[in-house]
mmCIF file of C-alpha atoms and ligand atoms in Angstrom:
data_model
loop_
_atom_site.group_PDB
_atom_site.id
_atom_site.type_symbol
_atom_site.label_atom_id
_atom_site.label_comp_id
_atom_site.label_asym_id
_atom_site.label_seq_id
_atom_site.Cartn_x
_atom_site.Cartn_y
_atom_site.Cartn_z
ATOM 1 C CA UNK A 32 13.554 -12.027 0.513
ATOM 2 C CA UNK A 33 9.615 -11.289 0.380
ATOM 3 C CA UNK A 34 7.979 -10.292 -2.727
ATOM 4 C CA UNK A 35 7.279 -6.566 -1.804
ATOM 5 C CA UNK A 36 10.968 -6.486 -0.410
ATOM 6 C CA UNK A 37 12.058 -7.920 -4.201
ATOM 7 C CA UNK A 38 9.168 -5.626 -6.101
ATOM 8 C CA UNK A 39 10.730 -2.234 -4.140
ATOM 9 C CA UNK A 40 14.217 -3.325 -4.896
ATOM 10 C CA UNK A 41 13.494 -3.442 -8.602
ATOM 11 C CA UNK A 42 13.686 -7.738 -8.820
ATOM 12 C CA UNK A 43 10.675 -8.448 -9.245
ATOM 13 C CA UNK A 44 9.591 -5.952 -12.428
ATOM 14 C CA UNK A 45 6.544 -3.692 -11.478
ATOM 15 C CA UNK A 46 5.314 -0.525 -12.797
ATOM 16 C CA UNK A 47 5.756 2.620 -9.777
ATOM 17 C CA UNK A 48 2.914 4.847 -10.019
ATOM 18 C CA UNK A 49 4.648 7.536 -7.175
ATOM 19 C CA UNK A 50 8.177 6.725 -5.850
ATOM 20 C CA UNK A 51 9.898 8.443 -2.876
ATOM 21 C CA UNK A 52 12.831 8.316 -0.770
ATOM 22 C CA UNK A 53 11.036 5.749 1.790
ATOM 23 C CA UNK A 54 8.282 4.388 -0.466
ATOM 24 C CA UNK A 55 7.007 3.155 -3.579
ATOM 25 C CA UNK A 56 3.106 2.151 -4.874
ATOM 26 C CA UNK A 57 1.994 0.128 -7.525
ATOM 27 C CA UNK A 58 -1.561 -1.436 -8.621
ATOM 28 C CA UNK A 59 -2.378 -4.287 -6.753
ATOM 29 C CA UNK A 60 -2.270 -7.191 -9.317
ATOM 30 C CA UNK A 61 -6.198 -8.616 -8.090
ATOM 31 C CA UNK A 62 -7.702 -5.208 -7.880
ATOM 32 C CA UNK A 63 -10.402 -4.837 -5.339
ATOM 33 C CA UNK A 64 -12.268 -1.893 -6.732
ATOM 34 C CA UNK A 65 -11.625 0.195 -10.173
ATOM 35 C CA UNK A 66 -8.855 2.101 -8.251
ATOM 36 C CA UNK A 67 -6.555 -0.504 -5.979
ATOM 37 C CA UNK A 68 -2.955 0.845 -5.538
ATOM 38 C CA UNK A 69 -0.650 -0.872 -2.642
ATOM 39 C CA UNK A 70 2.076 1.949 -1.088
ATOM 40 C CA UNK A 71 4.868 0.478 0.531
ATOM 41 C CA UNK A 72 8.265 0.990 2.466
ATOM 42 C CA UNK A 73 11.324 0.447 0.631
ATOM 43 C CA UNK A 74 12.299 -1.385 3.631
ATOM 44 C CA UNK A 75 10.825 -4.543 5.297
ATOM 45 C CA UNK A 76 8.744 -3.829 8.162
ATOM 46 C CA UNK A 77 6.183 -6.920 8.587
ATOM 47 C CA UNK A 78 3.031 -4.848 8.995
ATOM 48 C CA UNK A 79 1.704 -1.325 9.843
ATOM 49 C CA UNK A 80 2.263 -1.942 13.757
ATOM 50 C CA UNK A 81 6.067 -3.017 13.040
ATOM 51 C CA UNK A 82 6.601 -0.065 10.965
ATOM 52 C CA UNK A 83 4.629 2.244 13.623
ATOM 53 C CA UNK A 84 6.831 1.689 16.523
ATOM 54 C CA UNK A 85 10.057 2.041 14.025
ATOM 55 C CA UNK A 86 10.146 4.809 11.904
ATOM 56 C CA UNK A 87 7.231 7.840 12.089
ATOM 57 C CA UNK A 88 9.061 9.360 8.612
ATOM 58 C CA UNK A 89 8.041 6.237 6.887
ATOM 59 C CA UNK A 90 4.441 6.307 8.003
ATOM 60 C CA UNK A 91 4.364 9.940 7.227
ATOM 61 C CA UNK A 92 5.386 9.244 3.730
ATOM 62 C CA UNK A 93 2.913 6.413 3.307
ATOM 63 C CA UNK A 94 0.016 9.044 3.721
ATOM 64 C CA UNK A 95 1.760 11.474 1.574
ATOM 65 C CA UNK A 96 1.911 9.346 -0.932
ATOM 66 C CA UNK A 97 -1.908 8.082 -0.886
ATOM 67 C CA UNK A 98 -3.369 11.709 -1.049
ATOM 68 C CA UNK A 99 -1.268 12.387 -4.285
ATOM 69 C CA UNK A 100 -2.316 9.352 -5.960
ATOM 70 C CA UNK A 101 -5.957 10.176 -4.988
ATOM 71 C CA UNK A 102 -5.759 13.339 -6.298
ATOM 72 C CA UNK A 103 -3.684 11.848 -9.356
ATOM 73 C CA UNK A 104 -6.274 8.902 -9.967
ATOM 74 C CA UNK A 105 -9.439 11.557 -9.724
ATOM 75 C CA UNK A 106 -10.587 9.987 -6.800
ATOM 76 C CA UNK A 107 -12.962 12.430 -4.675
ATOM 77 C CA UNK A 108 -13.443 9.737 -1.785
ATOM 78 C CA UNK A 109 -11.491 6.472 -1.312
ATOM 79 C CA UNK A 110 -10.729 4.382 1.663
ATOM 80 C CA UNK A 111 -7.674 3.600 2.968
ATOM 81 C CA UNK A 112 -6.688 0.236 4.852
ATOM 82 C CA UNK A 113 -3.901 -1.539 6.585
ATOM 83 C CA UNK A 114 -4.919 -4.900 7.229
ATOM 84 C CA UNK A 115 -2.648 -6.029 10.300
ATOM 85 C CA UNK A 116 -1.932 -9.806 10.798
ATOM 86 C CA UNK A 117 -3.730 -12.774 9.544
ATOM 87 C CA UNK A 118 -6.510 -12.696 11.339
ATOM 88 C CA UNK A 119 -7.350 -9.176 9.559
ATOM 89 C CA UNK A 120 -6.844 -10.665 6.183
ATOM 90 C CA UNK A 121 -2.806 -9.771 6.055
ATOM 91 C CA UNK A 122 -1.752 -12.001 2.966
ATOM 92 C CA UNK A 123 1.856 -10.142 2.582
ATOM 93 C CA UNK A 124 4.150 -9.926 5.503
ATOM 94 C CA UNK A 125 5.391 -6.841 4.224
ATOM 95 C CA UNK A 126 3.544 -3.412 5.519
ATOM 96 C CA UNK A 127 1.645 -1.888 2.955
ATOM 97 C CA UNK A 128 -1.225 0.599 2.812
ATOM 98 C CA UNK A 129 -4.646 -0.270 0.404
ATOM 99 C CA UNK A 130 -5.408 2.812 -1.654
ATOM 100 C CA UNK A 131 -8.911 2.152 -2.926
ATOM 101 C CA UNK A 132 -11.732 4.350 -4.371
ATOM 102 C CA UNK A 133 -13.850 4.214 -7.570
ATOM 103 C CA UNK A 134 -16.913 3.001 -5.997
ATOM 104 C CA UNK A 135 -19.076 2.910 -3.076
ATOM 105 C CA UNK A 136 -18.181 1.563 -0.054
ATOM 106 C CA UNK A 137 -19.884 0.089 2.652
ATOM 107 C CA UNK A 138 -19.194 0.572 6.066
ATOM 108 C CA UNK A 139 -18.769 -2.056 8.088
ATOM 109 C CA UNK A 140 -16.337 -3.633 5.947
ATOM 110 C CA UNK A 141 -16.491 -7.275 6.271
HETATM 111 P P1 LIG B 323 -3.031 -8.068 2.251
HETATM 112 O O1 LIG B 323 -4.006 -9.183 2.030
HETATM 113 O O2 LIG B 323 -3.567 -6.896 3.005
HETATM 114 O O3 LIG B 323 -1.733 -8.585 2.815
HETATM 115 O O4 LIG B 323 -2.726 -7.466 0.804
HETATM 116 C C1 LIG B 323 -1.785 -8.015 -0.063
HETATM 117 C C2 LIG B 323 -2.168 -7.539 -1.423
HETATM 118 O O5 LIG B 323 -1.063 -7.722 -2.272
HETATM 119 C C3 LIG B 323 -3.349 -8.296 -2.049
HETATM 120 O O6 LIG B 323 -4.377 -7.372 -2.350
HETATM 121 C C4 LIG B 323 -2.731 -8.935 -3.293
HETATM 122 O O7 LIG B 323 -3.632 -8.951 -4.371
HETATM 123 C C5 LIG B 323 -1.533 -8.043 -3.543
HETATM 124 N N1 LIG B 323 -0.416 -8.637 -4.240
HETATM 125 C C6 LIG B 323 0.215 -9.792 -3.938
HETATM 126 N N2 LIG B 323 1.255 -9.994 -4.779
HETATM 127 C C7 LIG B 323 1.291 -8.920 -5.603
HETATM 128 C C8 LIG B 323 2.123 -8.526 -6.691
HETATM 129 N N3 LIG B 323 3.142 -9.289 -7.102
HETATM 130 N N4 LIG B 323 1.858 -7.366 -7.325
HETATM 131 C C9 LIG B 323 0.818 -6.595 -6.928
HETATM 132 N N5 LIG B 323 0.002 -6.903 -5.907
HETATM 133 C C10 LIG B 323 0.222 -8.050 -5.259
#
């Protein structure tokens, strides 16, 4: 089983900042900005194209999700990524959205 699958079936212990019927988010343990929160499906999709052409609900919660944690965390601008496949710097087969704001950004990300 992958680790997300094990963190959002409760094996793996982690601390749920928002939960839902389809998703849960936690901090992402090497934080890449003072905000850094992972939201993720409850079920294994392996990234945010896999999950797109299965289930629209899912996505829809994903999104729900990040905008109540912004507001939550205070954030007034954040960025939001999916990083899809290796090549794009996917590390966990396991789709999950970046939540991250508390500092500047810049744009293009590298
Ligand atoms: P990505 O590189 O887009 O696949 O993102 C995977 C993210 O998961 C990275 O930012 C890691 O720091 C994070 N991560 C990996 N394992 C854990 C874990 N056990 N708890 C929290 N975050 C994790």
């Amino acid at each position: 089983m992958c680790i997300f699958c094990k963190i959002a079936g409760g094996e793996i212990p982690a601390q749920f900042l928002y939960e839902s019927a389809k998703v849960v988010a936690f901090r992402d343990l090497d934080p890449q900005a003072p905000v850094h929160i992972l939201v993720i499906p409850r079920d294994h999709f392996e990234n945010a194209a896999e999950l797109a052409a299965a289930d629209s609900a899912t996505i829809s919660e994903l999104f729900t999700a990040a905008r109540e944690l912004a507001t939550s965390e205070g954030l007034d601008g954040y960025r939001i990524a999916f990083n899809t496949g290796a090549s794009a710097g996917q590390s966990v087969f396991h789709a999950h959205l970046h939540l991250l704001g508390g500092r500047a950004f810049a744009w293009p990300p590298g």
